[in-house]
């Protein structure tokens, strides 16, 4: 019990430190595990989980991985996947194959492992996973298509890597079956997993909408969903080893994209459970790392690491994004530099090593009962299995530790260096006006930061899911902490005109920000804001305009007030090299059906365009129409920030 409490304490402490220093939590999990394990004080060993058979470890890791994978898949909305569909598809197909084959070749050449073991390690190290990717996207704000590509890669490759590794382990390494049935075994596991996941998702969805859940409320919905995650894993894994991972991921994706009652509450619950399990399992597995096995790889291990991190990952990133204009070169560089390995390779490699070592022990026992050549043969075979277990564990954990510490640990610094974080909009004032505006902007995928010195308003803003800096916005240090130097716009939305005016004056004169907006509470102060070149919105006048629109233009007023409810109107800057320099008639097929170009702004003027109007790079275009069509038009005409 003390050991369990110690593991949990280190895991929770790691999460708190990660939040404090904005570093992915996996870095602290690894450090805590190494301290508790044989490499440190030796409190956590394989005996902690039931000895050499590893039965306790297998059960604990299996159930935990099911919930962790389910949670990651539950959060993966298909709309987000479409943000980077081409890149995601390449990452999980061509990219996965390149990483698999390239890693296997590197392990064979640099470490001298036999091909079956090399391919097993190659399969395991394809996986990145939500356990390490999600903490990264939480601390490094990325444009939607970049984070979507990383998260989709993590979910899909986690699943396929686990299944591929089990198939290789059983069919090639242990020679349970012949090589010709490898593809069939892989397909069978995937098929069973998908069908089981779909079936469980249908049952859970039906029960979620039954009267029992409606009466019992949030708690029933939460535990029913959790049961679906564990149940889908257990049923599929009973049929085929590791098919359960596929089932959990399938159930998560399906349920995550259905209209469930209490969806947000369910999501919060699974995230909390996942955080606890992730801390426990990652610390436990890190504690079992045999640093001797890692050190025994020598220079060969460093060679494999260099190939995986410096050669293969950049090639995979380039192949997956080439020809996709939305990905800038800095974003491609970030994908190339960040591909940490997660809990799937760690857990599966540990379980495989336990199996190999257990079989080696059995052979050694049999050898003691024999003599002569037969005993020598069994002893040699046992030594070979032990050696393979050491190479497997050493290589996998070397790559996990190095990629997590370097790529995940320094992800924020890598992002800052490459400049992949989109320019932010800073809202000073976290009251009702500020939070309402922040909601509207974030619905358009803007990077919003709220600054306020009122503890209550900061708490409410954080509770609404916004990024908040608590401090006095009239102090330059507070503004700089909030990222004013990288801001594309600042909005002063407090209920004090004096504070709003001072903030506007500071950002205009000290940071030369052109897009500055202010809420004006007293109409007599509008001229003061105008003199600074600030776009001021007088509350009384804005209300009068809204009422006039309702009276004189009711249809348009209702249409504008319901933006986001199936239709939209938005102005963007043309940043597409492919479309600039061409007439509207020439690029007509690039304008999705259901929307139109209402206006083109160039310089200080704006006009309704003719069909022969030439679209220039940097023009400001206003699209009007169906929400999905407008969104697609924005992606085509404005692929870059």
Coordinates of C-alpha atoms in Angstrom, one line a residue:
X1 CA 0.0 0.0 0.0
X2 CA 2.8 2.4 0.8
X3 CA 4.4 1.6 -2.6
X4 CA 1.2 2.4 -4.4
X5 CA 0.7 5.6 -2.5
X6 CA 4.3 6.6 -3.3
X7 CA 3.8 6.0 -7.0
X8 CA 0.6 8.0 -7.0
X9 CA 2.3 10.8 -5.0
X10 CA 5.1 11.1 -7.5
X11 CA 2.7 11.0 -10.4
X12 CA 0.5 13.7 -9.0
X13 CA 3.6 15.8 -8.1
X14 CA 4.8 15.4 -11.6
X15 CA 1.5 16.7 -13.0
X16 CA 1.6 19.7 -10.6
X17 CA 5.2 20.5 -11.6
X18 CA 4.2 20.2 -15.3
X19 CA 1.4 22.7 -14.8
X20 CA 3.7 25.0 -13.0
X21 CA 6.6 25.0 -15.4
X22 CA 4.5 24.4 -18.6
X23 CA 6.5 21.2 -19.4
X24 CA 4.8 18.0 -20.6
X25 CA 4.1 15.9 -17.5
X26 CA 5.7 12.7 -19.0
X27 CA 9.1 14.2 -18.3
X28 CA 8.4 14.3 -14.5
X29 CA 6.8 10.8 -14.6
X30 CA 10.0 9.3 -16.0
X31 CA 12.1 11.1 -13.5
X32 CA 9.9 9.9 -10.6
X33 CA 9.9 6.4 -11.9
X34 CA 13.6 6.2 -12.3
X35 CA 14.0 7.5 -8.7
X36 CA 11.6 4.9 -7.3
X37 CA 12.8 2.0 -9.4
X38 CA 16.0 -0.2 -9.4
X39 CA 17.9 2.7 -10.9
X40 CA 17.1 4.8 -7.8
X41 CA 16.0 3.7 -4.3
X42 CA 14.7 0.3 -5.4
X43 CA 11.2 0.6 -3.9
X44 CA 9.3 -0.4 -7.1
X45 CA 10.4 -3.7 -8.8
X46 CA 8.7 -6.3 -10.9
X47 CA 7.9 -8.2 -7.6
X48 CA 5.6 -5.3 -6.7
X49 CA 3.3 -6.4 -9.5
X50 CA 3.3 -10.2 -8.8
X51 CA 6.8 -11.3 -9.7
X52 CA 8.3 -12.7 -12.9
X53 CA 5.0 -13.8 -14.4
X54 CA 3.9 -10.1 -14.5
X55 CA 0.2 -11.0 -14.1
X56 CA -0.6 -8.0 -12.0
X57 CA 1.4 -5.7 -14.3
X58 CA -0.4 -7.1 -17.3
X59 CA -3.8 -6.5 -15.9
X60 CA -3.0 -3.0 -14.5
X61 CA -1.4 -1.8 -17.7
X62 CA -4.1 -3.3 -19.9
X63 CA -7.1 -1.7 -18.2
X64 CA -5.2 1.6 -17.8
X65 CA -4.2 1.7 -21.5
X66 CA -7.8 1.0 -22.5
X67 CA -9.1 4.0 -20.6
X68 CA -6.2 6.3 -21.7
X69 CA -6.6 5.4 -25.4
X70 CA -10.4 5.7 -25.1
X71 CA -10.1 9.2 -23.6
X72 CA -7.8 10.4 -26.3
X73 CA -10.1 9.0 -29.0
X74 CA -13.2 10.5 -27.3
X75 CA -11.6 13.9 -27.6
X76 CA -10.8 13.4 -31.3
X77 CA -13.7 15.0 -33.1
X78 CA -14.0 14.2 -36.8
X79 CA -14.3 17.9 -37.6
X80 CA -10.8 18.4 -36.2
X81 CA -9.4 15.4 -38.1
X82 CA -10.6 17.0 -41.3
X83 CA -8.5 20.1 -40.5
X84 CA -5.5 18.0 -41.5
X85 CA -6.9 15.0 -43.2
X86 CA -4.3 14.7 -45.9
X87 CA -1.3 15.1 -43.6
X88 CA -2.9 12.8 -41.0
X89 CA -3.6 10.1 -43.6
X90 CA 0.1 10.2 -44.7
X91 CA 1.4 10.2 -41.1
X92 CA -0.5 7.0 -40.3
X93 CA 0.2 5.2 -43.6
X94 CA 3.4 6.2 -45.5
X95 CA 4.9 7.8 -42.5
X96 CA 4.2 4.8 -40.2
X97 CA 5.7 2.4 -42.8
X98 CA 8.8 4.6 -43.2
X99 CA 9.3 4.8 -39.4
X100 CA 8.7 1.0 -39.0
X101 CA 11.1 -0.1 -41.7
X102 CA 13.7 2.6 -41.0
X103 CA 13.8 1.8 -37.3
X104 CA 14.1 -1.9 -37.9
X105 CA 17.0 -1.4 -40.3
X106 CA 18.8 0.9 -37.8
X107 CA 18.3 -1.6 -34.9
X108 CA 19.7 -4.4 -37.1
X109 CA 22.7 -2.5 -38.3
X110 CA 23.7 -0.5 -35.2
X111 CA 22.9 -3.0 -32.5
X112 CA 23.2 -6.3 -34.4
X113 CA 19.7 -7.6 -33.5
X114 CA 18.3 -10.4 -35.6
X115 CA 15.6 -9.2 -38.1
X116 CA 12.6 -10.6 -36.2
X117 CA 13.6 -8.6 -33.0
X118 CA 14.5 -5.6 -35.1
X119 CA 11.1 -5.5 -36.8
X120 CA 9.4 -6.0 -33.4
X121 CA 11.2 -2.9 -32.0
X122 CA 10.5 -1.0 -35.2
X123 CA 6.8 -1.7 -34.8
X124 CA 6.7 -0.6 -31.2
X125 CA 8.6 2.7 -31.9
X126 CA 6.1 3.8 -34.6
X127 CA 3.7 4.8 -31.8
X128 CA 3.7 8.3 -30.4
X129 CA 0.3 8.4 -28.6
X130 CA -2.0 10.8 -26.8
X131 CA -0.2 10.2 -23.5
X132 CA 2.7 12.4 -24.8
X133 CA 1.1 14.4 -27.6
X134 CA -1.8 15.8 -25.6
X135 CA 0.4 17.4 -22.9
X136 CA 2.4 19.0 -25.7
X137 CA -0.5 20.6 -27.4
X138 CA -1.7 21.8 -24.0
X139 CA 1.5 23.8 -23.4
X140 CA 2.3 24.7 -27.0
X141 CA -0.5 26.5 -28.7
X142 CA -0.6 25.3 -32.4
X143 CA -2.8 26.1 -35.3
X144 CA -5.7 23.6 -35.5
X145 CA -4.4 21.6 -38.5
X146 CA -1.0 21.0 -36.8
X147 CA -2.4 19.8 -33.5
X148 CA -5.1 17.7 -35.3
X149 CA -2.3 16.0 -37.3
X150 CA -0.3 15.2 -34.2
X151 CA -3.2 13.9 -32.2
X152 CA -4.6 11.8 -35.0
X153 CA -1.2 10.3 -35.6
X154 CA -0.9 9.5 -31.9
X155 CA -4.3 7.7 -31.7
X156 CA -4.1 5.7 -34.9
X157 CA -0.4 4.8 -34.6
X158 CA -0.8 3.8 -31.0
X159 CA -3.4 1.2 -32.0
X160 CA -1.7 -0.1 -35.2
X161 CA 1.7 -0.3 -33.5
X162 CA 0.4 -2.3 -30.6
X163 CA -1.4 -4.8 -32.9
X164 CA 1.5 -5.0 -35.3
X165 CA 4.0 -5.7 -32.4
X166 CA 1.8 -8.5 -31.0
X167 CA 1.5 -10.1 -34.4
X168 CA 5.3 -9.9 -35.0
X169 CA 6.0 -11.2 -31.5
X170 CA 3.7 -14.2 -31.8
X171 CA 4.2 -15.1 -35.5
X172 CA 7.9 -14.4 -36.0
X173 CA 9.8 -14.1 -32.7
X174 CA 8.0 -16.9 -30.8
X175 CA 7.2 -18.8 -34.0
X176 CA 3.7 -19.6 -32.8
X177 CA 2.5 -19.4 -36.4
X178 CA 4.2 -19.0 -39.8
X179 CA 5.1 -15.8 -41.5
X180 CA 2.4 -16.2 -44.3
X181 CA -0.4 -15.7 -41.8
X182 CA 1.1 -12.5 -40.3
X183 CA -1.1 -10.2 -42.4
X184 CA -4.2 -12.3 -41.6
X185 CA -3.5 -12.1 -37.9
X186 CA -3.0 -8.3 -38.1
X187 CA -6.3 -7.9 -40.0
X188 CA -8.2 -10.2 -37.7
X189 CA -7.2 -8.2 -34.6
X190 CA -8.1 -4.9 -36.3
X191 CA -11.4 -6.3 -37.5
X192 CA -12.4 -7.8 -34.1
X193 CA -11.4 -4.6 -32.4
X194 CA -13.4 -2.3 -34.7
X195 CA -16.5 -4.5 -34.6
X196 CA -16.3 -4.8 -30.8
X197 CA -15.8 -1.1 -30.4
X198 CA -18.7 -0.3 -32.7
X199 CA -21.0 -2.7 -30.8
X200 CA -20.1 -1.4 -27.4
X201 CA -20.5 2.2 -28.6
X202 CA -24.0 1.5 -29.9
X203 CA -25.0 -0.1 -26.6
X204 CA -23.5 2.7 -24.5
X205 CA -25.2 5.3 -26.7
X206 CA -28.6 3.6 -26.4
X207 CA -28.3 3.3 -22.6
X208 CA -27.1 6.9 -22.3
X209 CA -30.4 8.0 -23.8
X210 CA -32.6 5.7 -21.7
X211 CA -34.7 6.9 -18.9
X212 CA -32.4 5.4 -16.2
X213 CA -29.5 7.7 -17.2
X214 CA -31.8 10.7 -17.6
X215 CA -33.1 10.1 -14.1
X216 CA -29.8 9.2 -12.4
X217 CA -28.0 12.0 -14.3
X218 CA -24.4 12.8 -14.7
X219 CA -22.9 10.2 -12.4
X220 CA -24.7 7.3 -14.3
X221 CA -23.5 8.7 -17.7
X222 CA -19.9 9.0 -16.5
X223 CA -19.6 5.5 -15.2
X224 CA -21.5 4.0 -18.1
X225 CA -19.0 5.5 -20.5
X226 CA -16.1 4.3 -18.3
X227 CA -17.6 0.8 -18.4
X228 CA -17.8 1.0 -22.2
X229 CA -14.1 1.8 -22.4
X230 CA -13.1 -1.1 -20.2
X231 CA -15.7 -3.4 -21.5
X232 CA -14.8 -3.0 -25.2
X233 CA -11.2 -3.6 -24.3
X234 CA -11.9 -6.7 -22.3
X235 CA -14.2 -8.4 -24.8
X236 CA -11.9 -7.8 -27.8
X237 CA -8.8 -8.7 -25.8
X238 CA -10.4 -11.9 -24.8
X239 CA -10.6 -12.9 -28.4
X240 CA -7.2 -11.6 -29.6
X241 CA -4.4 -10.1 -27.6
X242 CA -4.1 -6.3 -28.2
X243 CA -7.4 -6.2 -30.2
X244 CA -8.7 -4.5 -27.1
X245 CA -6.7 -1.4 -27.8
X246 CA -8.4 -1.2 -31.2
X247 CA -11.8 -1.7 -29.6
X248 CA -11.2 1.0 -27.0
X249 CA -10.1 3.5 -29.6
X250 CA -13.0 2.7 -31.9
X251 CA -15.5 3.1 -29.1
X252 CA -13.9 6.4 -28.1
X253 CA -14.0 7.9 -31.5
X254 CA -17.6 6.8 -32.2
X255 CA -19.0 8.0 -28.8
X256 CA -16.9 11.2 -29.0
X257 CA -18.6 12.2 -32.2
X258 CA -22.2 11.4 -31.1
X259 CA -24.5 13.8 -29.4
X260 CA -24.3 12.3 -25.9
X261 CA -26.2 13.8 -22.9
X262 CA -23.7 15.3 -20.3
X263 CA -21.0 15.1 -22.9
X264 CA -18.8 17.8 -21.3
X265 CA -19.1 16.2 -17.9
X266 CA -18.2 12.8 -19.3
X267 CA -15.2 14.4 -21.0
X268 CA -14.0 16.0 -17.7
X269 CA -14.5 12.8 -15.8
X270 CA -12.5 10.6 -18.3
X271 CA -9.7 13.2 -18.4
X272 CA -9.4 13.1 -14.6
X273 CA -9.4 9.3 -14.5
X274 CA -6.8 9.3 -17.4
X275 CA -4.5 11.7 -15.6
X276 CA -4.5 9.6 -12.5
X277 CA -3.9 6.3 -14.5
X278 CA -1.3 7.9 -16.7
X279 CA 0.6 9.1 -13.7
X280 CA 0.5 5.7 -12.0
X281 CA 1.3 3.5 -15.1
X282 CA 4.0 5.8 -16.5
X283 CA 5.8 6.1 -13.1
X284 CA 5.5 2.3 -12.6
X285 CA 6.9 1.4 -16.0
X286 CA 9.7 4.0 -15.7
X287 CA 10.6 2.4 -12.4
X288 CA 11.1 -1.0 -14.1
X289 CA 13.6 0.5 -16.6
X290 CA 16.9 -1.4 -16.5
X291 CA 19.5 1.3 -17.1
X292 CA 22.0 -1.5 -17.4
X293 CA 20.2 -2.7 -20.5
X294 CA 20.2 0.8 -21.9
X295 CA 23.9 1.3 -21.2
X296 CA 24.7 -2.1 -22.8
X297 CA 23.6 -0.9 -26.2
X298 CA 26.6 1.4 -26.2
X299 CA 27.3 3.4 -29.4
X300 CA 24.8 1.3 -31.3
X301 CA 22.0 2.6 -29.2
X302 CA 23.1 6.2 -29.9
X303 CA 23.1 5.4 -33.6
X304 CA 19.5 4.1 -33.5
X305 CA 18.5 7.2 -31.5
X306 CA 20.0 9.6 -34.1
X307 CA 18.4 7.7 -37.0
X308 CA 15.0 7.8 -35.3
X309 CA 15.1 11.5 -34.1
X310 CA 17.3 13.2 -36.7
X311 CA 16.7 11.2 -39.9
X312 CA 13.4 9.3 -39.9
X313 CA 11.1 11.8 -38.1
X314 CA 12.0 14.8 -40.3
X315 CA 11.6 12.6 -43.4
X316 CA 8.2 11.4 -42.2
X317 CA 7.1 15.0 -41.4
X318 CA 8.3 16.2 -44.9
X319 CA 6.6 13.4 -46.8
X320 CA 3.4 13.9 -44.8
X321 CA 3.1 17.6 -45.5
X322 CA 4.7 18.2 -48.9
X323 CA 2.3 20.0 -51.2
X324 CA -0.1 21.0 -48.4
X325 CA 0.0 24.8 -48.5
X326 CA -1.6 25.2 -45.0
X327 CA 1.5 23.8 -43.4
X328 CA 4.2 26.5 -43.2
X329 CA 7.9 25.5 -43.1
X330 CA 8.1 26.3 -39.3
X331 CA 5.1 24.0 -38.7
X332 CA 6.7 21.3 -40.8
X333 CA 9.9 21.8 -38.7
X334 CA 7.9 21.4 -35.5
X335 CA 6.4 18.1 -36.7
X336 CA 9.9 17.0 -37.6
X337 CA 11.3 17.9 -34.2
X338 CA 8.5 16.6 -32.0
X339 CA 7.6 12.9 -32.1
X340 CA 7.9 11.5 -28.6
X341 CA 7.0 7.9 -27.8
X342 CA 4.3 7.2 -25.3
X343 CA 2.9 4.5 -23.0
X344 CA 2.1 1.9 -25.7
X345 CA 5.7 1.0 -26.6
X346 CA 6.7 1.2 -22.9
X347 CA 4.0 -1.1 -21.7
X348 CA 4.0 -3.6 -24.5
X349 CA 7.8 -3.8 -24.5
X350 CA 7.8 -4.5 -20.8
X351 CA 5.2 -7.2 -21.1
X352 CA 7.1 -8.8 -24.0
X353 CA 10.3 -8.7 -22.0
X354 CA 8.6 -10.4 -19.1
X355 CA 7.4 -13.1 -21.4
X356 CA 10.8 -13.7 -22.9
X357 CA 12.5 -13.7 -19.5
X358 CA 9.9 -16.1 -18.2
X359 CA 10.4 -18.5 -21.1
X360 CA 14.2 -18.2 -20.5
X361 CA 13.8 -19.2 -16.9
X362 CA 11.7 -22.2 -17.9
X363 CA 14.3 -23.3 -20.3
X364 CA 17.0 -23.0 -17.7
X365 CA 15.0 -25.1 -15.3
X366 CA 14.6 -27.8 -18.0
X367 CA 18.3 -27.6 -18.7
X368 CA 19.2 -28.5 -15.1
X369 CA 17.3 -31.7 -15.5
X370 CA 19.3 -32.7 -18.6
X371 CA 22.9 -33.1 -19.4
X372 CA 25.3 -32.9 -22.3
X373 CA 24.4 -31.4 -25.7
X374 CA 20.7 -31.1 -24.9
X375 CA 21.4 -29.1 -21.7
X376 CA 23.9 -26.8 -23.5
X377 CA 21.4 -26.2 -26.3
X378 CA 18.6 -25.2 -23.9
X379 CA 21.0 -23.0 -21.9
X380 CA 22.1 -21.3 -25.1
X381 CA 18.5 -20.7 -26.1
X382 CA 17.7 -19.3 -22.7
X383 CA 20.6 -16.9 -22.9
X384 CA 19.4 -15.8 -26.4
X385 CA 16.0 -15.0 -25.0
X386 CA 17.5 -13.1 -22.1
X387 CA 19.7 -11.1 -24.6
X388 CA 16.7 -10.4 -26.8
X389 CA 14.7 -9.1 -23.8
X390 CA 17.6 -6.8 -22.8
X391 CA 17.9 -5.4 -26.3
X392 CA 14.1 -5.0 -26.6
X393 CA 13.8 -3.1 -23.3
X394 CA 17.1 -1.1 -23.7
X395 CA 16.3 0.1 -27.2
X396 CA 12.6 1.0 -26.6
X397 CA 13.2 2.8 -23.3
X398 CA 16.3 4.6 -24.7
X399 CA 14.1 6.1 -27.4
X400 CA 11.2 6.8 -25.1
X401 CA 13.4 8.5 -22.5
X402 CA 15.4 10.5 -25.1
X403 CA 12.4 11.6 -27.1
X404 CA 10.3 12.5 -24.1
X405 CA 13.0 14.4 -22.3
X406 CA 14.3 16.3 -25.4
X407 CA 11.3 16.5 -27.8
X408 CA 8.5 16.7 -25.3
X409 CA 10.4 18.4 -22.6
X410 CA 11.6 21.2 -24.9
X411 CA 8.5 21.3 -27.1
X412 CA 7.5 24.8 -25.9
X413 CA 11.0 26.1 -26.6
X414 CA 11.1 24.4 -30.0
X415 CA 7.7 26.0 -30.8
X416 CA 8.9 29.4 -29.7
X417 CA 12.2 29.1 -31.7
X418 CA 10.3 28.1 -34.8
X419 CA 7.5 30.6 -34.2
X420 CA 4.7 28.1 -34.8
X421 CA 2.3 29.7 -32.2
X422 CA -0.3 31.8 -34.0
X423 CA -0.4 35.4 -33.1
X424 CA -2.7 36.0 -30.2
X425 CA -5.5 38.4 -29.4
X426 CA -5.2 39.9 -25.8
X427 CA -8.4 40.9 -24.1
X428 CA -7.9 43.1 -21.1
X429 CA -10.8 42.6 -18.7
X430 CA -12.3 39.2 -17.9
X431 CA -15.9 40.4 -17.1
X432 CA -19.0 39.5 -19.0
X433 CA -18.0 41.6 -22.1
X434 CA -14.5 40.2 -22.2
X435 CA -15.5 36.6 -21.7
X436 CA -18.3 36.9 -24.3
X437 CA -15.9 38.3 -26.9
X438 CA -13.3 35.6 -26.0
X439 CA -15.9 33.0 -26.7
X440 CA -16.8 34.4 -30.1
X441 CA -13.1 34.7 -31.1
X442 CA -12.2 31.2 -29.9
X443 CA -15.1 29.8 -31.8
X444 CA -13.2 31.1 -34.9
X445 CA -10.0 29.3 -33.7
X446 CA -8.4 32.6 -32.6
X447 CA -5.7 32.3 -29.9
X448 CA -7.1 34.4 -27.1
X449 CA -5.5 35.5 -23.8
X450 CA -7.5 37.3 -21.0
X451 CA -5.7 39.7 -18.6
X452 CA -7.3 40.8 -15.4
X453 CA -6.2 41.8 -11.9
X454 CA -9.5 40.7 -10.3
X455 CA -9.1 37.2 -8.7
X456 CA -12.8 36.4 -9.1
X457 CA -12.9 37.3 -12.8
X458 CA -9.7 35.3 -13.4
X459 CA -11.3 32.3 -11.7
X460 CA -14.4 32.6 -13.8
X461 CA -12.4 33.0 -17.0
X462 CA -10.3 30.0 -16.2
X463 CA -13.4 28.0 -15.4
X464 CA -14.7 28.9 -18.9
X465 CA -11.6 27.4 -20.4
X466 CA -9.7 30.5 -21.4
X467 CA -6.0 31.2 -21.0
X468 CA -5.7 33.8 -18.2
X469 CA -2.9 36.0 -16.9
X470 CA -3.7 37.6 -13.5
X471 CA -2.2 41.0 -13.1
X472 CA -2.4 44.7 -13.8
X473 CA -2.6 45.3 -17.6
X474 CA -1.4 48.9 -17.2
X475 CA 2.0 47.3 -16.1
X476 CA 4.2 46.5 -19.1
X477 CA 5.5 43.4 -17.4
X478 CA 2.0 41.9 -17.2
X479 CA 1.4 42.6 -20.8
X480 CA 4.7 41.1 -21.8
X481 CA 4.0 38.0 -19.7
X482 CA 0.7 37.7 -21.6
X483 CA 2.6 37.8 -24.9
X484 CA 1.8 41.3 -26.1
X485 CA 5.0 41.4 -28.2
X486 CA 3.5 38.6 -30.4
X487 CA 0.0 39.9 -30.4
X488 CA -1.9 40.7 -33.5
X489 CA -4.5 42.7 -31.6
X490 CA -5.4 44.0 -28.2
X491 CA -8.9 44.7 -26.8
X492 CA -9.4 46.9 -23.7
X493 CA -12.7 45.7 -22.4
X494 CA -12.8 46.7 -18.7
X495 CA -15.6 48.8 -17.2
X496 CA -13.1 51.7 -16.6
X497 CA -12.4 54.1 -19.5
X498 CA -9.2 55.3 -17.7
X499 CA -7.8 51.8 -17.6
X500 CA -8.8 51.1 -21.1
X501 CA -7.2 54.4 -22.4
X502 CA -4.0 53.7 -20.5
X503 CA -3.8 50.1 -21.9
X504 CA -4.4 51.3 -25.4
X505 CA -1.8 54.1 -25.2
X506 CA 0.8 51.6 -23.9
X507 CA 0.3 49.0 -26.6
X508 CA 0.2 51.7 -29.3
X509 CA 3.3 53.5 -28.3
X510 CA 5.4 50.8 -26.7
X511 CA 4.7 47.9 -28.9
X512 CA 3.4 49.5 -32.1
X513 CA 0.4 47.3 -32.4
X514 CA -2.0 48.5 -35.1
X515 CA -5.1 46.5 -34.3
X516 CA -6.2 48.0 -30.9
X517 CA -9.9 48.1 -29.9
X518 CA -11.6 49.5 -26.8
X519 CA -14.9 49.4 -25.0
X520 CA -16.0 52.9 -24.2
X521 CA -18.3 53.2 -21.2
X522 CA -18.8 57.0 -21.3
X523 CA -19.6 58.4 -24.8
X524 CA -17.8 61.6 -24.0
X525 CA -14.5 59.7 -24.0
X526 CA -14.7 58.4 -27.6
X527 CA -12.7 61.3 -29.0
X528 CA -9.8 60.5 -26.6
X529 CA -9.6 56.9 -28.0
X530 CA -10.0 58.2 -31.6
X531 CA -7.0 60.5 -31.2
X532 CA -4.8 57.4 -30.4
X533 CA -6.0 55.6 -33.6
X534 CA -8.0 53.1 -31.4
X535 CA -11.2 51.6 -32.8
X536 CA -13.6 52.5 -30.0
X537 CA -17.0 51.0 -29.5
X538 CA -19.4 53.1 -27.5
X539 CA -21.8 50.8 -25.7
X540 CA -24.8 53.2 -26.0
X541 CA -24.2 53.8 -29.7
X542 CA -23.7 50.1 -30.4
X543 CA -27.0 49.3 -28.7
X544 CA -28.7 52.0 -30.8
X545 CA -27.2 50.5 -34.0
X546 CA -28.4 47.1 -33.0
X547 CA -31.9 48.4 -32.4
X548 CA -32.0 50.3 -35.7
X549 CA -31.0 47.1 -37.6
X550 CA -33.8 45.2 -35.9
X551 CA -36.2 47.9 -37.1
X552 CA -35.0 48.8 -40.6
X553 CA -33.2 45.5 -41.6
X554 CA -34.9 42.7 -39.5
X555 CA -33.9 39.8 -41.8
X556 CA -30.3 40.9 -42.0
X557 CA -30.2 41.7 -38.2
X558 CA -31.4 38.2 -37.4
X559 CA -29.0 36.7 -39.8
X560 CA -26.1 38.6 -38.3
X561 CA -27.2 37.9 -34.7
X562 CA -27.3 34.2 -35.4
X563 CA -23.8 33.9 -36.9
X564 CA -22.4 30.4 -36.3
X565 CA -25.9 28.9 -36.5
X566 CA -25.4 27.5 -40.0
X567 CA -24.2 30.6 -41.7
X568 CA -21.3 33.1 -41.4
X569 CA -19.7 36.3 -42.7
X570 CA -16.0 36.9 -42.1
X571 CA -13.2 39.0 -43.5
X572 CA -9.7 37.4 -44.1
X573 CA -6.4 38.3 -45.7
X574 CA -5.4 36.5 -48.8
X575 CA -2.2 34.5 -48.0
X576 CA -2.4 31.8 -50.7
X577 CA 0.3 31.9 -53.3
X578 CA -1.7 29.5 -55.5
X579 CA -4.8 31.8 -55.7
X580 CA -3.2 35.3 -55.7
X581 CA -2.7 37.0 -59.0
X582 CA -5.8 35.3 -60.6
X583 CA -9.2 36.7 -61.4
X584 CA -12.3 35.7 -59.5
X585 CA -13.5 33.9 -62.7
X586 CA -10.3 31.9 -62.9
X587 CA -10.5 30.7 -59.3
X588 CA -14.3 30.3 -59.3
X589 CA -14.0 26.5 -58.7
X590 CA -12.0 27.3 -55.5
X591 CA -14.9 29.2 -54.0
X592 CA -17.1 26.6 -52.4
X593 CA -20.7 26.4 -53.3
X594 CA -22.9 28.1 -50.7
X595 CA -20.7 31.2 -50.2
X596 CA -19.7 34.2 -52.2
X597 CA -17.2 37.1 -52.1
X598 CA -19.2 40.0 -50.8
X599 CA -16.4 42.6 -50.7
X600 CA -12.7 43.1 -51.5
X601 CA -10.7 45.5 -49.4
X602 CA -7.4 46.9 -50.8
X603 CA -5.6 49.7 -49.0
X604 CA -8.1 52.1 -47.4
X605 CA -10.9 51.2 -49.8
X606 CA -13.4 48.4 -50.3
X607 CA -15.7 47.5 -53.1
X608 CA -18.0 44.7 -54.5
X609 CA -15.9 42.9 -57.1
X610 CA -16.6 42.0 -60.7
X611 CA -15.8 38.6 -62.1
X612 CA -12.7 39.8 -63.8
X613 CA -11.3 41.3 -60.6
X614 CA -7.7 40.1 -59.9
X615 CA -7.2 38.8 -56.4
X616 CA -3.9 40.1 -55.0
X617 CA -1.8 38.7 -52.2
X618 CA -2.7 40.7 -49.0
X619 CA -6.2 41.7 -50.2
X620 CA -8.9 41.6 -47.6
X621 CA -11.8 39.4 -48.7
X622 CA -15.2 39.2 -47.0
X623 CA -16.9 35.8 -47.5
X624 CA -20.7 35.4 -46.8
X625 CA -22.7 32.3 -46.9
X626 CA -23.1 28.8 -45.3
X627 CA -20.9 28.3 -42.3
X628 CA -19.1 25.2 -43.7
X629 CA -18.6 26.8 -47.1
X630 CA -17.2 30.0 -45.6
X631 CA -14.9 27.9 -43.4
X632 CA -13.6 25.9 -46.4
X633 CA -13.1 29.2 -48.4
X634 CA -11.0 30.6 -45.5
X635 CA -8.8 27.6 -45.5
X636 CA -8.2 27.9 -49.2
X637 CA -7.6 31.6 -49.4
X638 CA -5.9 32.1 -46.0
X639 CA -3.8 29.0 -45.4
X640 CA -1.2 30.9 -43.3
X641 CA -1.4 33.3 -40.4

